[in-house]
Short mmCIF file of C-alpha atoms and ligand atoms in Angstrom, two decimals:
data_model
loop_
_atom_site.label_atom_id
_atom_site.label_comp_id
_atom_site.label_asym_id
_atom_site.label_seq_id
_atom_site.Cartn_x
_atom_site.Cartn_y
_atom_site.Cartn_z
CA MET A 1 7.25 -35.56 9.46
CA ILE A 2 6.41 -32.56 7.29
CA LEU A 3 8.60 -30.47 5.00
CA VAL A 4 8.27 -26.70 4.89
CA THR A 5 9.98 -24.30 2.52
CA GLY A 6 10.83 -20.75 3.61
CA GLY A 7 10.67 -21.65 7.31
CA ALA A 8 13.31 -19.07 8.28
CA GLY A 9 11.20 -16.14 7.02
CA PHE A 10 8.57 -14.16 8.91
CA ILE A 11 5.51 -16.43 8.61
CA GLY A 12 7.47 -19.65 8.07
CA SER A 13 9.47 -19.27 11.28
CA ASN A 14 6.34 -18.47 13.30
CA PHE A 15 4.75 -21.57 11.77
CA VAL A 16 7.73 -23.80 12.62
CA LEU A 17 7.89 -22.50 16.20
CA ASP A 18 4.14 -22.98 16.75
CA TRP A 19 4.11 -26.40 15.10
CA LEU A 20 6.90 -27.77 17.26
CA ALA A 21 5.38 -26.22 20.38
CA GLN A 22 2.09 -27.97 19.68
CA SER A 23 2.99 -31.31 18.14
CA GLY A 24 5.65 -33.95 18.40
CA GLU A 25 5.87 -34.22 14.61
CA ALA A 26 9.24 -33.31 13.11
CA ILE A 27 9.83 -30.63 10.47
CA VAL A 28 12.38 -30.45 7.69
CA ASN A 29 12.86 -26.76 6.99
CA LEU A 30 14.28 -25.93 3.55
CA ASP A 31 15.24 -22.26 3.21
CA LYS A 32 17.69 -20.48 0.94
CA LEU A 33 18.41 -17.85 3.60
CA THR A 34 17.98 -14.82 1.37
CA TYR A 35 18.11 -11.40 3.04
CA ALA A 36 14.64 -12.27 4.46
CA GLY A 37 15.63 -15.61 5.99
CA ASN A 38 16.94 -15.44 9.53
CA LEU A 39 18.04 -18.42 11.60
CA GLU A 40 17.95 -16.21 14.68
CA ASN A 41 14.14 -16.56 14.52
CA LEU A 42 14.66 -20.28 15.20
CA ALA A 43 17.40 -19.98 17.82
CA SER A 44 15.15 -21.54 20.48
CA LEU A 45 15.09 -24.75 18.39
CA GLN A 46 18.85 -25.21 18.35
CA ASP A 47 18.73 -28.35 20.47
CA ASN A 48 15.40 -29.63 19.19
CA PRO A 49 15.92 -32.88 17.23
CA ASN A 50 12.49 -32.41 15.62
CA HIS A 51 13.74 -29.39 13.63
CA ILE A 52 15.99 -30.27 10.71
CA PHE A 53 17.19 -27.14 8.93
CA VAL A 54 18.58 -27.38 5.38
CA GLN A 55 19.89 -24.34 3.54
CA GLY A 56 18.89 -24.60 -0.10
CA ASP A 57 16.67 -23.45 -2.94
CA LEU A 58 13.16 -24.80 -3.50
CA GLY A 59 14.09 -24.81 -7.20
CA ASP A 60 17.03 -27.19 -6.63
CA SER A 61 15.28 -30.31 -7.92
CA ALA A 62 18.05 -32.72 -6.93
CA LEU A 63 18.20 -31.40 -3.38
CA VAL A 64 14.41 -31.46 -2.95
CA ALA A 65 14.20 -35.00 -4.37
CA GLN A 66 16.90 -36.13 -1.97
CA LEU A 67 15.17 -34.52 1.03
CA LEU A 68 11.85 -36.10 0.12
CA ALA A 69 13.43 -39.54 -0.34
CA GLN A 70 15.38 -39.27 2.89
CA HIS A 71 12.69 -37.86 5.21
CA ARG A 72 9.50 -39.16 3.56
CA PRO A 73 7.22 -36.29 4.68
CA ARG A 74 3.44 -36.73 4.76
CA ALA A 75 3.00 -33.11 3.66
CA VAL A 76 4.82 -30.17 2.11
CA VAL A 77 3.94 -26.59 3.09
CA ASN A 78 5.31 -24.03 0.62
CA PHE A 79 6.05 -20.67 2.26
CA ALA A 80 9.23 -19.86 0.32
CA ALA A 81 8.88 -16.79 -1.87
CA GLU A 82 10.20 -13.37 -2.60
CA SER A 83 7.53 -11.45 -0.70
CA HIS A 84 8.12 -7.68 -0.81
CA VAL A 85 6.10 -5.67 -3.37
CA ASP A 86 8.51 -2.71 -3.42
CA ARG A 87 11.48 -4.99 -4.11
CA SER A 88 9.52 -6.63 -6.95
CA ILE A 89 9.13 -3.19 -8.53
CA HIS A 90 12.86 -2.48 -8.32
CA GLY A 91 13.88 -5.96 -9.52
CA PRO A 92 11.29 -8.56 -10.59
CA GLU A 93 13.77 -11.25 -11.73
CA ASP A 94 14.14 -13.00 -8.36
CA PHE A 95 10.34 -13.07 -8.03
CA ILE A 96 9.97 -14.87 -11.34
CA GLN A 97 12.72 -17.33 -10.47
CA THR A 98 11.65 -18.23 -6.95
CA ASN A 99 7.89 -17.73 -7.02
CA ILE A 100 7.21 -19.19 -10.47
CA VAL A 101 10.15 -21.35 -11.60
CA GLY A 102 10.90 -22.45 -8.04
CA THR A 103 7.28 -23.46 -7.38
CA PHE A 104 7.19 -25.34 -10.69
CA ARG A 105 10.34 -27.30 -9.81
CA LEU A 106 9.07 -28.00 -6.32
CA LEU A 107 5.77 -29.29 -7.73
CA GLU A 108 7.60 -31.59 -10.12
CA ALA A 109 9.87 -33.01 -7.41
CA VAL A 110 6.90 -33.51 -5.09
CA ARG A 111 4.85 -35.14 -7.86
CA ALA A 112 7.58 -37.69 -8.55
CA TYR A 113 7.85 -38.48 -4.83
CA TRP A 114 4.07 -38.66 -4.36
CA LEU A 115 3.57 -40.98 -7.35
CA ALA A 116 5.92 -43.53 -5.84
CA LEU A 117 4.31 -43.57 -2.40
CA PRO A 118 2.38 -46.63 -1.20
CA GLU A 119 -1.37 -46.17 -1.81
CA ALA A 120 -2.33 -45.23 1.79
CA ASP A 121 0.47 -42.65 2.06
CA LYS A 122 -0.39 -41.33 -1.37
CA THR A 123 -3.99 -40.75 -0.32
CA ALA A 124 -2.99 -39.03 2.91
CA PHE A 125 -0.32 -36.79 1.31
CA ARG A 126 -0.88 -33.00 1.10
CA PHE A 127 0.83 -30.12 -0.72
CA LEU A 128 -0.23 -26.82 0.87
CA HIS A 129 0.63 -23.69 -1.09
CA VAL A 130 0.71 -20.43 0.88
CA SER A 131 -0.45 -17.51 -1.23
CA THR A 132 -1.76 -14.00 -0.89
CA ASP A 133 -4.89 -11.89 -1.30
CA GLU A 134 -2.91 -9.62 -3.66
CA VAL A 135 -3.61 -12.04 -6.54
CA TYR A 136 -7.19 -10.67 -6.63
CA GLY A 137 -6.05 -7.12 -7.41
CA SER A 138 -7.45 -3.96 -5.87
CA LEU A 139 -10.90 -3.15 -4.43
CA THR A 140 -12.73 0.16 -4.42
CA LYS A 141 -14.13 1.48 -1.14
CA ASP A 142 -17.55 -0.07 -1.75
CA ASP A 143 -16.61 -3.42 -3.33
CA PRO A 144 -17.38 -6.58 -1.34
CA PRO A 145 -14.28 -8.28 0.12
CA PHE A 146 -12.38 -10.92 -1.90
CA ALA A 147 -14.07 -14.33 -2.00
CA GLU A 148 -12.39 -17.49 -3.28
CA ASP A 149 -14.13 -17.22 -6.66
CA ASN A 150 -12.92 -13.66 -7.34
CA ARG A 151 -11.14 -13.12 -10.66
CA TYR A 152 -7.36 -13.04 -10.48
CA GLU A 153 -6.21 -9.49 -11.36
CA PRO A 154 -2.66 -9.13 -10.00
CA ASN A 155 -1.14 -5.67 -10.37
CA SER A 156 2.49 -5.88 -9.20
CA PRO A 157 5.35 -8.12 -10.32
CA TYR A 158 5.09 -9.76 -6.88
CA SER A 159 1.36 -10.49 -7.08
CA ALA A 160 1.64 -11.59 -10.71
CA SER A 161 4.33 -14.08 -9.73
CA LYS A 162 2.22 -15.39 -6.85
CA ALA A 163 -0.82 -15.64 -9.16
CA ALA A 164 1.27 -17.66 -11.61
CA SER A 165 2.37 -20.00 -8.82
CA ASP A 166 -1.25 -20.47 -7.70
CA HIS A 167 -2.20 -21.41 -11.25
CA LEU A 168 0.61 -23.96 -11.43
CA VAL A 169 -0.52 -25.53 -8.16
CA ARG A 170 -4.10 -25.66 -9.42
CA ALA A 171 -2.98 -27.26 -12.71
CA TRP A 172 -0.86 -29.90 -10.95
CA HIS A 173 -4.00 -30.95 -9.09
CA HIS A 174 -6.32 -30.83 -12.07
CA THR A 175 -3.95 -32.54 -14.52
CA TYR A 176 -1.88 -34.86 -12.36
CA GLY A 177 -4.13 -35.34 -9.35
CA LEU A 178 -1.54 -33.96 -6.92
CA PRO A 179 -3.38 -33.50 -3.59
CA VAL A 180 -3.06 -29.73 -3.15
CA VAL A 181 -4.75 -27.02 -1.12
CA THR A 182 -4.04 -23.29 -1.50
CA THR A 183 -4.49 -20.51 1.04
CA ASN A 184 -4.77 -16.82 0.14
CA CYS A 185 -4.08 -14.64 3.13
CA SER A 186 -4.22 -10.94 3.93
CA ASN A 187 -1.43 -8.82 5.49
CA ASN A 188 0.24 -10.52 8.43
CA TYR A 189 1.91 -8.76 11.35
CA GLY A 190 3.62 -9.93 14.53
CA PRO A 191 7.00 -11.14 15.83
CA TYR A 192 9.97 -11.65 13.46
CA HIS A 193 8.47 -9.39 10.76
CA PHE A 194 11.34 -8.01 8.67
CA PRO A 195 11.47 -4.20 9.02
CA GLU A 196 11.07 -3.49 5.33
CA LYS A 197 7.29 -3.99 5.74
CA LEU A 198 4.93 -1.29 7.03
CA ILE A 199 4.38 -2.16 10.71
CA PRO A 200 7.90 -3.20 11.75
CA LEU A 201 9.43 -0.38 9.66
CA MET A 202 7.30 2.15 11.53
CA ILE A 203 8.23 0.72 14.94
CA VAL A 204 11.94 0.59 14.15
CA ASN A 205 12.08 4.04 12.55
CA ALA A 206 10.04 5.63 15.33
CA LEU A 207 12.39 4.32 18.00
CA ALA A 208 15.41 5.47 15.98
CA GLY A 209 13.98 9.01 15.69
CA LYS A 210 13.70 8.65 11.91
CA PRO A 211 10.85 9.75 9.60
CA LEU A 212 7.84 7.42 9.29
CA PRO A 213 7.37 7.21 5.49
CA VAL A 214 3.70 7.03 4.49
CA TYR A 215 3.16 6.38 0.78
CA GLY A 216 0.82 8.76 -1.06
CA ASP A 217 -2.15 9.89 1.04
CA GLY A 218 -1.91 6.96 3.48
CA GLN A 219 -5.54 6.01 2.83
CA GLN A 220 -4.78 2.62 1.24
CA ILE A 221 -6.55 -0.13 3.13
CA ARG A 222 -5.19 -3.52 4.16
CA ASP A 223 -6.83 -6.33 6.17
CA TRP A 224 -4.49 -7.22 9.04
CA LEU A 225 -4.07 -10.69 10.52
CA TYR A 226 -1.89 -11.59 13.50
CA VAL A 227 0.71 -14.07 12.22
CA LYS A 228 -0.08 -16.76 14.79
CA ASP A 229 -3.69 -16.75 13.60
CA HIS A 230 -2.41 -17.33 10.07
CA CYS A 231 -0.35 -20.26 11.36
CA SER A 232 -3.36 -21.82 13.09
CA ALA A 233 -5.39 -21.43 9.88
CA ILE A 234 -2.70 -23.22 7.86
CA ARG A 235 -2.59 -26.06 10.40
CA ARG A 236 -6.37 -26.37 10.11
CA VAL A 237 -6.37 -26.37 6.29
CA LEU A 238 -3.60 -28.96 6.30
CA GLU A 239 -5.67 -31.11 8.63
CA ALA A 240 -9.10 -30.80 7.04
CA GLY A 241 -9.01 -28.73 3.82
CA THR A 242 -10.71 -30.20 0.78
CA LEU A 243 -8.31 -31.19 -2.00
CA GLY A 244 -8.09 -28.76 -4.90
CA GLU A 245 -9.86 -26.03 -2.90
CA THR A 246 -8.59 -22.58 -1.98
CA TYR A 247 -9.27 -20.89 1.35
CA ASN A 248 -9.12 -17.15 1.97
CA ILE A 249 -7.67 -16.24 5.36
CA GLY A 250 -8.17 -12.79 6.88
CA GLY A 251 -8.51 -10.97 10.15
CA TRP A 252 -11.66 -8.88 9.55
CA ASN A 253 -9.45 -5.89 10.32
CA GLU A 254 -9.59 -3.43 7.45
CA LYS A 255 -7.57 -0.33 8.31
CA PRO A 256 -6.10 2.59 6.34
CA ASN A 257 -2.32 2.74 6.55
CA LEU A 258 -2.35 6.11 8.29
CA GLU A 259 -4.51 4.71 11.08
CA ILE A 260 -2.05 1.82 11.49
CA VAL A 261 0.85 4.26 11.80
CA HIS A 262 -1.03 6.39 14.34
CA THR A 263 -1.88 3.27 16.37
CA VAL A 264 1.78 2.22 16.44
CA CYS A 265 2.79 5.73 17.51
CA ALA A 266 0.18 5.83 20.28
CA LEU A 267 1.38 2.48 21.66
CA LEU A 268 4.98 3.63 21.59
CA ASP A 269 3.98 6.90 23.29
CA GLU A 270 2.48 4.79 26.08
CA LEU A 271 5.13 2.05 26.34
CA ARG A 272 8.32 3.98 25.51
CA PRO A 273 7.52 7.73 25.83
CA LYS A 274 9.97 10.12 24.22
CA ALA A 275 12.16 12.12 26.58
CA ASP A 276 10.90 15.45 25.21
CA GLY A 277 7.26 14.44 25.75
CA SER A 278 6.36 14.75 22.05
CA SER A 279 4.45 12.02 20.19
CA TYR A 280 6.14 9.67 17.73
CA ALA A 281 3.38 10.79 15.33
CA THR A 282 5.34 14.02 14.75
CA GLN A 283 7.79 11.84 12.75
CA ILE A 284 5.15 10.94 10.11
CA THR A 285 6.32 12.01 6.64
CA TYR A 286 4.44 11.66 3.37
CA VAL A 287 6.61 10.21 0.58
CA THR A 288 6.11 9.39 -3.10
CA ASP A 289 3.51 6.68 -3.63
CA ARG A 290 4.32 3.11 -4.69
CA PRO A 291 3.84 2.73 -8.49
CA GLY A 292 0.59 0.87 -9.24
CA HIS A 293 -0.29 0.90 -5.53
CA ASP A 294 -3.36 -1.27 -4.83
CA ARG A 295 -5.93 0.86 -3.01
CA ARG A 296 -7.75 -1.69 -0.89
CA TYR A 297 -7.57 -5.37 0.06
CA ALA A 298 -10.22 -7.09 2.16
CA ILE A 299 -10.83 -10.77 2.77
CA ASP A 300 -14.11 -12.58 3.04
CA ALA A 301 -13.02 -15.36 5.41
CA ARG A 302 -16.42 -16.99 5.77
CA LYS A 303 -15.56 -20.15 3.81
CA ILE A 304 -12.78 -21.27 6.16
CA GLU A 305 -15.00 -20.47 9.14
CA ARG A 306 -18.02 -22.29 7.72
CA GLU A 307 -16.22 -25.36 6.38
CA LEU A 308 -13.28 -25.74 8.76
CA GLY A 309 -14.43 -23.86 11.86
CA TRP A 310 -11.44 -21.47 11.85
CA LYS A 311 -11.63 -17.90 13.16
CA PRO A 312 -8.84 -15.51 14.19
CA ALA A 313 -8.19 -15.45 17.94
CA GLU A 314 -6.65 -11.95 18.11
CA THR A 315 -8.36 -8.63 17.55
CA PHE A 316 -6.23 -5.93 15.95
CA GLU A 317 -6.00 -4.16 19.31
CA THR A 318 -4.59 -7.21 21.13
CA GLY A 319 -2.34 -8.25 18.24
CA ILE A 320 -0.76 -4.87 17.62
CA ARG A 321 -0.03 -4.37 21.33
CA LYS A 322 1.71 -7.77 21.48
CA THR A 323 3.65 -6.86 18.35
CA VAL A 324 4.90 -3.50 19.62
CA GLU A 325 5.81 -5.11 22.96
CA TRP A 326 7.74 -7.85 21.10
CA TYR A 327 9.82 -5.30 19.17
CA LEU A 328 10.55 -3.35 22.35
CA ALA A 329 11.69 -6.54 24.08
CA ASN A 330 13.79 -7.77 21.13
CA SER A 331 16.04 -4.85 20.23
CA ASP A 332 18.96 -7.25 19.64
CA TRP A 333 16.99 -9.08 16.93
CA VAL A 334 16.20 -5.74 15.28
CA ALA A 335 19.83 -4.61 15.45
CA HIS A 336 21.03 -7.87 13.90
CA VAL A 337 18.65 -7.74 10.90
CA GLN A 338 19.67 -4.16 10.12
CA ASN A 339 22.85 -5.27 8.42
CA GLY A 340 24.55 -3.79 5.34
CA SER A 341 22.05 -5.16 2.81
CA TYR A 342 19.13 -3.76 4.83
CA ARG A 343 20.75 -0.30 4.90
CA ASP A 344 21.36 -0.46 1.13
CA TRP A 345 17.68 -1.26 0.59
CA VAL A 346 16.46 1.63 2.75
CA SER A 347 18.64 4.18 0.96
CA LYS A 348 17.54 2.88 -2.47
CA GLN A 349 13.81 2.73 -1.67
CA TYR A 350 13.47 5.97 0.26
CA ALA A 351 16.14 7.95 -1.65
CA GLY A 352 17.61 9.49 1.46
CA SER A 353 14.26 10.69 2.87
CA VAL A 354 14.33 8.18 5.73
CA ALA A 355 17.93 7.13 6.31
P1 NAD B 401 9.54 -13.60 3.97
O1 NAD B 401 10.08 -12.78 2.85
O2 NAD B 401 9.63 -13.06 5.36
O3 NAD B 401 10.24 -15.02 3.99
C1 NAD B 401 10.46 -15.77 2.84
C2 NAD B 401 11.41 -16.90 3.19
O4 NAD B 401 11.61 -17.69 1.99
C3 NAD B 401 12.78 -16.44 3.64
O5 NAD B 401 13.20 -17.19 4.76
C4 NAD B 401 13.68 -16.72 2.45
O6 NAD B 401 15.02 -17.01 2.80
C5 NAD B 401 12.99 -17.93 1.84
N1 NAD B 401 13.27 -18.07 0.40
C6 NAD B 401 13.22 -17.09 -0.55
N2 NAD B 401 13.55 -17.61 -1.74
C7 NAD B 401 13.79 -18.92 -1.56
C8 NAD B 401 14.15 -19.99 -2.42
N3 NAD B 401 14.35 -19.79 -3.72
N4 NAD B 401 14.27 -21.22 -1.90
C9 NAD B 401 14.08 -21.44 -0.58
N5 NAD B 401 13.77 -20.47 0.29
C10 NAD B 401 13.61 -19.23 -0.20
O7 NAD B 401 8.04 -13.91 3.57
P2 NAD B 401 6.77 -14.08 4.51
O8 NAD B 401 6.18 -12.75 4.76
O9 NAD B 401 7.10 -14.97 5.64
O10 NAD B 401 5.78 -14.84 3.50
C11 NAD B 401 5.76 -16.26 3.43
C12 NAD B 401 4.77 -16.68 2.37
O11 NAD B 401 3.48 -16.17 2.69
C13 NAD B 401 5.09 -16.15 0.97
O12 NAD B 401 4.77 -17.14 0.04
C14 NAD B 401 4.18 -14.94 0.82
O13 NAD B 401 3.86 -14.72 -0.54
C15 NAD B 401 2.97 -15.40 1.61
N6 NAD B 401 2.15 -14.35 2.23
C16 NAD B 401 2.73 -13.39 3.01
C17 NAD B 401 1.92 -12.44 3.64
C18 NAD B 401 2.48 -11.38 4.54
O14 NAD B 401 1.74 -10.49 4.98
N7 NAD B 401 3.77 -11.42 4.89
C19 NAD B 401 0.53 -12.46 3.44
C20 NAD B 401 -0.02 -13.45 2.60
C21 NAD B 401 0.80 -14.40 2.01
O1 DAU B 402 -1.77 -8.65 1.32
C1 DAU B 402 -0.82 -9.64 1.58
C2 DAU B 402 0.56 -9.08 1.27
O2 DAU B 402 0.88 -8.16 2.31
C3 DAU B 402 1.64 -10.16 1.15
O3 DAU B 402 1.34 -10.99 0.05
C4 DAU B 402 3.01 -9.52 0.96
O4 DAU B 402 4.01 -10.53 0.95
C5 DAU B 402 3.26 -8.57 2.11
O5 DAU B 402 4.51 -7.92 1.93
C6 DAU B 402 2.13 -7.55 2.21
O6 DAU B 402 2.16 -6.65 1.06
P1 DAU B 402 1.88 -5.09 1.20
O7 DAU B 402 2.46 -4.40 0.04
O8 DAU B 402 0.45 -4.83 1.53
O9 DAU B 402 2.73 -4.82 2.56
P2 DAU B 402 3.72 -3.63 2.98
O10 DAU B 402 4.02 -3.82 4.43
O11 DAU B 402 4.87 -3.49 2.04
O12 DAU B 402 2.81 -2.36 2.82
C7 DAU B 402 1.57 -2.24 3.52
C8 DAU B 402 0.94 -0.92 3.12
O13 DAU B 402 1.73 0.15 3.66
C9 DAU B 402 0.91 -0.71 1.62
O14 DAU B 402 -0.30 -0.01 1.28
C10 DAU B 402 2.12 0.18 1.35
C11 DAU B 402 2.23 1.00 2.62
N1 DAU B 402 3.60 1.41 3.01
C12 DAU B 402 4.56 0.45 3.08
C13 DAU B 402 5.86 0.77 3.41
C14 DAU B 402 6.93 -0.28 3.47
C15 DAU B 402 3.87 2.73 3.33
O15 DAU B 402 2.98 3.61 3.30
N2 DAU B 402 5.15 3.05 3.68
C16 DAU B 402 6.17 2.13 3.72
O16 DAU B 402 7.34 2.52 4.02
#
C-alpha cells in the first residue's frame, strides 16, 4: 500500500490511474479537492477496492497520522500543491499554506510514523516529493539546461513556495534521516489537465471560438513532458532512486509558447476543421505578459537516464496529438470543470479579453 497526496489533480490522477492499471498494490489518495481536484478523473476507479479516496488537507496532522496508522503505507508520494503560477501572483497565501506549511506538517506526521516502524519496514520506507524545474529560475537562450546541482533561484510566489518545500524535504533527510527522494520536473501536458494552463486553455478556447491569449511576445520557452512519462519516471524513482538525491525529469522538448499554440491550432484544423474553413490560429491574441515571467526552462534529464535507465516514451508530436484527441473525445469532462469558480478565474486573469 502507498499513500499519495493530491491524487485528484492533473498529475496525481494520471499517476493513480497508471499505478492501479499496472500493479495490484493499493493506494490511499488524500486530496483536499480544491478547484483543481476532480474526482471525475478517477471515475473509472469507483468500484476498485484498491483505491481508497479520502478528502482532506495534507496539513491536517491528526488526519494524516490516522491514515498512516490505519493503512501502514510503505511509501508516501507528495503531489498535493497549489500549482498555478498566475494564481500565485494574484493570491500567494494558499501557496504558502499548502506548499510550505502543508509539506512541513506532512513531513512531521510521516517522520513520527516512520520512526515507529519495525526496522525492515523503516529501511524500505520512501517519501517521494514531487517538485518542479521552476525552482531553478530562468535560463537565457544560450544557458545549458538545468542540472540537479543548479542554484535555486525561484522567481514567482509559486516557485518560491515549491523551493521552500524542497528545502524542508532535504532537511528532514539530512537532520532526521527520513528516507526521501525529490523529483524536479518540467511542464507536463496530457489528459485531465485543468484548462487554466497553457495547452488545455488553448484547446478549450479554440473550440469555443474564443481568443487564444498569448502572454507577451510568446517566445518564452518551456520543456514539455507527456504526463504519463512523468508518472513512469516517478514510479522508477520510487523503486530505485538513491535516498537524499534529487532527479530532474524532462522531455527534451524545448518549445516557444507560440509554436505550441500553432501546433494545437494545426491539429484542431485537421481533426475538427472550422465550418468557415479558417484556421484556429486566427484566434491568437497577444495579451499583457505575466509579471516576472521566466523566459526559458530546460531540463537536463541525463542523471535519471544514466542512473535509473528512465527515458520519456513519447515525442512531443505523438503526445500532443494524443492530448488534443483526448480533449475532443472528452467534451463532458471539459464542460464539467468549467464551473462558476473557473469562469470567475478567467474573467479576473484575462480582464474580459478572453471571456
Ligand atoms: P494540480 O493543481 O492539477 O493538482 C493539485 C492537487 O492537489 C489537486 O487535486 C488539489 O485538490 C490537491 N490539493 C491542493 N491543496 C491541497 C491540500 N492542502 N491538501 C491536499 N490536497 C491538496 O497540480 P498538478 O499539475 O497535478 O501538479 C502536481 C504536483 O506536481 C505539484 O506538486 C506541482 O508543483 C508539481 N509539478 C507540476 C508540473 C506541471 O506541469 N503540472 C510540473 C512539475 C511539477
Ligand atoms: O515548469 C513546471 C511548471 O509548469 C509547474 O511547476 C507548474 O505547476 C505548471 O503550472 C507549469 O507552469 P507554467 O507557468 O510554465 O505553465 P502555464 O501553463 O501556466 O504556462 C506555460 C507558458 O505559457 C508560460 O510561459 C506562460 C504562457 N501562457 C500561459 C497561459 C495560461 C500564455 O502565454 N497564455 C496563457 O493564457
